[in-house]
XYZ file of C-alpha atoms in Angstrom:
70
model
C 0.000 0.000 0.000
C 1.310 3.394 -1.006
C 0.516 6.374 1.194
C 1.220 9.972 0.285
C 0.367 12.427 3.026
C 0.538 16.108 2.273
C -1.120 19.413 1.689
C -1.588 21.633 -1.334
C -1.319 25.336 -0.621
C -2.164 28.490 -2.492
C -0.271 29.369 -5.659
C 0.537 25.708 -6.391
C 2.726 25.098 -3.356
C 2.718 21.537 -2.076
C 4.358 19.298 0.509
C 4.185 15.493 0.554
C 5.411 12.689 2.807
C 5.638 9.155 1.460
C 5.473 6.995 4.578
C 6.206 3.752 2.720
C 9.423 4.882 1.016
C 10.435 7.412 3.693
C 10.612 10.319 1.222
C 9.510 13.890 1.913
C 9.548 16.778 -0.531
C 8.174 20.279 -0.935
C 7.465 22.529 -3.910
C 7.496 26.255 -3.193
C 6.821 29.006 -5.711
C 5.877 32.646 -5.903
C 2.927 32.312 -8.275
C 0.384 29.896 -9.709
C 2.303 26.955 -11.132
C 0.901 23.692 -12.452
C 4.076 21.611 -12.754
C 4.095 20.045 -9.281
C 2.728 16.636 -10.249
C 5.134 16.308 -13.175
C 7.994 17.245 -10.833
C 6.780 14.699 -8.261
C 6.570 11.969 -10.910
C 10.088 12.798 -12.168
C 11.436 12.620 -8.593
C 9.950 9.156 -8.078
C 11.148 7.983 -11.491
C 14.738 8.938 -10.546
C 14.437 7.323 -7.112
C 13.021 4.143 -8.665
C 15.760 3.943 -11.319
C 18.354 4.104 -8.526
C 16.537 1.445 -6.462
C 15.740 3.915 -3.685
C 11.969 3.277 -3.745
C 10.019 0.095 -4.475
C 6.983 1.636 -6.165
C 6.001 4.894 -7.784
C 2.615 6.251 -6.663
C 0.127 7.061 -9.425
C -0.490 10.782 -9.852
C -2.956 12.366 -12.227
C -1.399 14.859 -14.646
C -3.993 16.846 -16.548
C -6.571 14.422 -17.913
C -4.193 11.435 -17.973
C -2.729 9.181 -15.325
C 1.007 8.695 -15.463
C 2.178 5.116 -15.877
C 4.090 3.743 -12.933
C 6.666 1.069 -12.312
C 6.349 -1.239 -9.370
């Protein structure tokens, strides 16, 4: 089971904690940005390629769901 705990703030800011993989990350900006989920997916892709996480959580990007490895 994959758990992401976090909070989305105003202007696209976001913080997440992945309790399964013991990863925490934050995205801070000074205006409305929509790239957080793509950044999150890229982070997990890099961690997965280096065998630092077992699974990549599924995140919706726009109207599509990103494919995941697990």
